[in-house]
Coordinates of C-alpha atoms in Angstrom, one line a residue:
Chain A
E1 CA 19.1 31.4 41.9
I2 CA 21.2 31.2 45.4
V3 CA 24.1 28.7 45.4
L4 CA 24.8 27.2 48.5
T5 CA 29.0 26.0 49.0
Q6 CA 30.0 23.7 51.6
S7 CA 33.1 23.2 53.2
P8 CA 35.2 21.2 53.7
G9 CA 34.0 18.1 51.6
T10 CA 34.7 15.7 54.2
L11 CA 35.8 16.4 57.7
S12 CA 37.7 13.7 59.4
L13 CA 37.6 14.1 63.2
S14 CA 37.8 12.2 66.9
P15 CA 35.4 11.5 69.0
G16 CA 35.3 14.4 72.0
E17 CA 36.5 17.2 69.4
R18 CA 35.0 20.0 67.6
A19 CA 33.8 20.2 64.3
T20 CA 33.2 23.3 62.2
L21 CA 31.3 23.3 59.4
S22 CA 30.9 26.0 56.2
C23 CA 28.4 27.0 54.4
R24 CA 28.9 29.7 52.1
A25 CA 26.0 31.6 49.6
S26 CA 26.8 32.7 46.3
Q27 CA 24.5 35.9 47.6
S28 CA 23.2 37.3 50.6
V29 CA 20.3 35.1 52.2
S30 CA 17.6 37.4 53.0
S31 CA 16.6 37.4 57.2
T32 CA 18.9 34.4 57.8
Y33 CA 16.9 32.1 56.1
L34 CA 19.1 29.1 56.4
A35 CA 19.1 25.5 57.8
W36 CA 21.5 22.9 59.1
Y37 CA 20.5 18.9 58.5
Q38 CA 21.8 15.7 59.3
Q39 CA 21.6 12.8 57.4
K40 CA 22.8 9.7 58.2
P41 CA 23.3 6.5 55.7
G42 CA 19.4 5.1 54.7
Q43 CA 17.6 7.9 57.3
A44 CA 15.5 11.0 56.3
P45 CA 17.2 14.2 56.9
R46 CA 17.0 15.7 60.3
L47 CA 16.4 19.4 60.8
L48 CA 19.2 20.7 63.5
I49 CA 19.0 24.4 63.3
Y50 CA 17.0 27.0 61.2
D51 CA 16.8 30.4 60.8
A52 CA 20.8 30.4 60.6
S53 CA 20.8 29.9 64.8
S54 CA 17.3 28.7 66.2
R55 CA 18.0 24.9 67.1
A56 CA 15.2 22.9 66.0
T57 CA 13.1 20.7 68.8
G58 CA 15.0 18.2 70.9
I59 CA 18.4 18.9 69.6
P60 CA 21.4 18.8 71.6
D61 CA 23.3 22.0 72.5
R62 CA 26.4 20.8 71.6
F63 CA 24.8 22.0 67.9
S64 CA 25.4 25.9 67.3
G65 CA 24.6 27.7 64.2
S66 CA 25.8 31.2 63.2
G67 CA 26.2 33.7 60.2
S68 CA 24.9 36.0 58.1
G69 CA 24.4 37.8 54.7
T70 CA 26.4 35.0 52.6
D71 CA 28.2 33.0 55.2
F72 CA 27.0 30.7 57.7
T73 CA 28.6 27.8 60.3
L74 CA 27.6 25.0 62.0
T75 CA 29.6 24.2 65.0
I76 CA 29.7 20.7 66.8
S77 CA 30.9 21.8 70.5
R78 CA 32.1 18.2 71.3
L79 CA 31.7 14.8 68.4
E80 CA 29.5 12.4 70.0
P81 CA 29.5 8.7 68.1
E82 CA 26.1 9.3 66.8
D83 CA 27.3 13.1 65.2
F84 CA 29.3 11.3 62.3
A85 CA 26.9 11.6 59.8
V86 CA 26.6 14.0 56.4
Y87 CA 25.6 17.3 56.5
Y88 CA 23.4 20.1 54.2
C89 CA 22.6 23.6 54.6
Q90 CA 19.7 24.9 53.1
Q91 CA 18.6 28.6 52.4
Y92 CA 14.8 29.1 51.9
G93 CA 14.6 32.6 51.3
D94 CA 11.4 34.5 49.9
S95 CA 11.2 32.9 46.4
P96 CA 12.1 29.8 44.9
P97 CA 13.8 28.0 44.3
N98 CA 14.7 26.7 48.2
T99 CA 18.3 25.1 47.5
F100 CA 20.9 23.0 49.3
G101 CA 24.4 22.9 49.9
Q102 CA 26.5 19.4 48.3
G103 CA 27.0 18.4 52.0
T104 CA 30.1 17.6 54.4
K105 CA 30.5 14.4 55.5
V106 CA 31.8 14.2 59.2
E107 CA 34.1 10.8 59.5
I108 CA 35.5 9.6 62.4
K109 CA 39.4 9.8 61.8
Chain B
E1 CA 3.3 10.5 67.4
V2 CA 4.2 13.2 64.3
Q3 CA 4.6 11.3 61.4
L4 CA 4.6 11.5 57.3
M5 CA 4.6 8.4 55.4
E6 CA 5.3 8.0 51.5
S7 CA 4.1 5.4 49.5
G8 CA 3.7 5.1 45.1
G9 CA 7.4 4.9 44.4
G10 CA 8.7 1.8 42.0
L11 CA 10.0 1.1 38.6
V12 CA 9.0 3.2 35.5
K13 CA 9.7 3.4 32.1
P14 CA 11.0 6.6 30.9
G15 CA 8.1 8.4 29.7
G16 CA 5.6 7.2 31.8
S17 CA 4.3 8.5 35.0
L18 CA 3.9 7.8 38.4
R19 CA 2.2 9.2 41.1
L20 CA 3.2 9.8 45.3
S21 CA 1.1 10.0 48.3
C22 CA 2.8 11.2 52.0
A23 CA 0.3 10.1 54.4
A24 CA 0.7 13.1 57.4
S25 CA -0.3 12.3 61.3
G26 CA 0.0 13.3 64.1
F27 CA -0.4 17.1 63.6
T28 CA -3.2 19.8 62.0
F29 CA -2.0 19.1 58.1
G30 CA -3.9 21.5 56.7
T31 CA -2.3 24.3 58.8
Y32 CA 1.4 23.6 57.2
S33 CA 2.8 24.3 54.2
M34 CA 4.8 21.1 52.6
N35 CA 7.3 20.0 50.3
W36 CA 8.6 17.1 47.8
V37 CA 12.5 17.3 48.1
R38 CA 14.5 14.1 46.5
Q39 CA 17.8 12.5 46.6
A40 CA 19.5 10.5 43.4
P41 CA 21.4 7.7 44.8
G42 CA 24.7 9.0 46.3
K43 CA 24.1 11.9 46.1
G44 CA 22.5 15.2 47.9
L45 CA 19.4 16.6 48.1
E46 CA 17.2 19.2 45.7
W47 CA 14.2 20.8 46.3
V48 CA 11.3 19.6 44.2
S49 CA 8.4 21.5 44.5
S50 CA 6.0 23.4 47.3
I51 CA 2.5 24.1 48.7
N52 CA 0.9 26.4 51.1
S53 CA -1.9 25.2 53.1
Y54 CA -4.4 26.1 51.0
S55 CA -2.9 25.2 48.0
T56 CA -2.9 29.0 46.6
Y57 CA 0.6 29.2 46.7
I58 CA 2.8 26.3 44.6
F59 CA 5.9 26.3 43.0
Y60 CA 8.7 23.7 41.4
G61 CA 12.0 23.2 40.7
D62 CA 13.2 24.2 37.5
S63 CA 14.2 20.4 36.8
V64 CA 10.4 19.2 37.2
K65 CA 8.5 22.3 36.3
G66 CA 6.1 21.2 33.5
R67 CA 5.7 17.5 34.3
F68 CA 5.3 17.3 38.2
T69 CA 2.5 18.2 39.9
I70 CA 1.9 18.8 43.7
S71 CA -1.4 18.7 45.3
R72 CA -3.1 17.8 48.5
D73 CA -6.3 16.6 49.9
N74 CA -6.6 18.3 54.1
A75 CA -9.6 16.5 54.2
K76 CA -7.2 13.0 53.9
N77 CA -4.4 14.8 55.4
S78 CA -2.6 13.5 52.0
L79 CA 0.1 15.0 49.7
Y80 CA 0.5 14.0 46.4
L81 CA 3.2 14.5 43.6
Q82 CA 1.9 13.3 40.3
M83 CA 4.9 13.0 37.9
D84 CA 4.7 12.5 33.9
S85 CA 7.2 12.3 31.6
L86 CA 9.7 10.6 33.9
R87 CA 13.4 10.5 33.0
A88 CA 16.4 9.0 34.0
E89 CA 17.6 11.6 36.0
D90 CA 14.2 11.7 38.0
T91 CA 15.6 8.3 39.9
A92 CA 15.6 9.1 43.2
V93 CA 14.1 8.8 46.9
Y94 CA 11.2 11.1 47.1
Y95 CA 10.8 12.7 50.2
C96 CA 7.8 14.7 51.8
A97 CA 8.4 16.9 54.4
R98 CA 6.7 20.0 56.5
A99 CA 7.5 23.5 56.9
V100 CA 8.1 25.1 59.7
R101 CA 6.2 28.1 59.1
L102 CA 6.0 29.7 55.4
V103 CA 5.5 28.0 52.0
F104 CA 9.4 28.1 52.0
D105 CA 10.7 27.3 54.8
A106 CA 13.0 24.8 57.5
L107 CA 11.6 21.7 56.9
D108 CA 10.9 20.2 60.1
I109 CA 9.5 16.4 60.0
W110 CA 10.3 14.3 57.2
G111 CA 9.1 11.0 55.6
Q112 CA 11.3 7.9 55.3
G113 CA 11.1 8.1 51.8
T114 CA 9.7 6.4 48.7
M115 CA 12.5 5.3 45.9
V116 CA 11.5 5.7 42.5
T117 CA 13.6 4.4 39.7
V118 CA 13.0 5.3 35.7
S119 CA 14.8 2.6 33.8
S120 CA 13.9 0.7 30.8

């Protein structure tokens, strides 16, 4: 089973700043099958990025994903007030289980 | 509007059973693989189960294998999760979610979730 470790656990930033979130896999993720989700309190997760770098429908271009193998990054170029939330990575290779990281909380500094 | 709506959650005693449903609308349900994902209170996301469009490929997470059963009825645009032998650690919000393309894939549409509480 691939274990995903996200860092940092909490990121304290101000609106307008750049956010860089990391997701490290315990073994190589096949075919860059990695996604990023945003979750706000009381809401379902929202898909931001799939296949490591493809933005989902309707996602603003300030969100970008990169990486391959075992190291992946979600970058939010300029934080908007609505971007403060918890972010999860997920790998979905060619066999079960799908696994999620433990999450990174982006909070207002 | 593309939408998923779960129902069937509630309070159940340890060892009991519950059946969750997920009603899909706004898309051709029968052409998509579907998933259940849960989230314990204050915790992260945990994948529970996946089923492909024809119900020929079904997978479960280790924590629910042998106790939970995923199924679907494409004629009724509905996904189900039969949960038996429930334990306190199954307490969570259960989400149904649509896979983008394959049975193992990113999940692009999520329901609002239904709460399951296992307690005596």
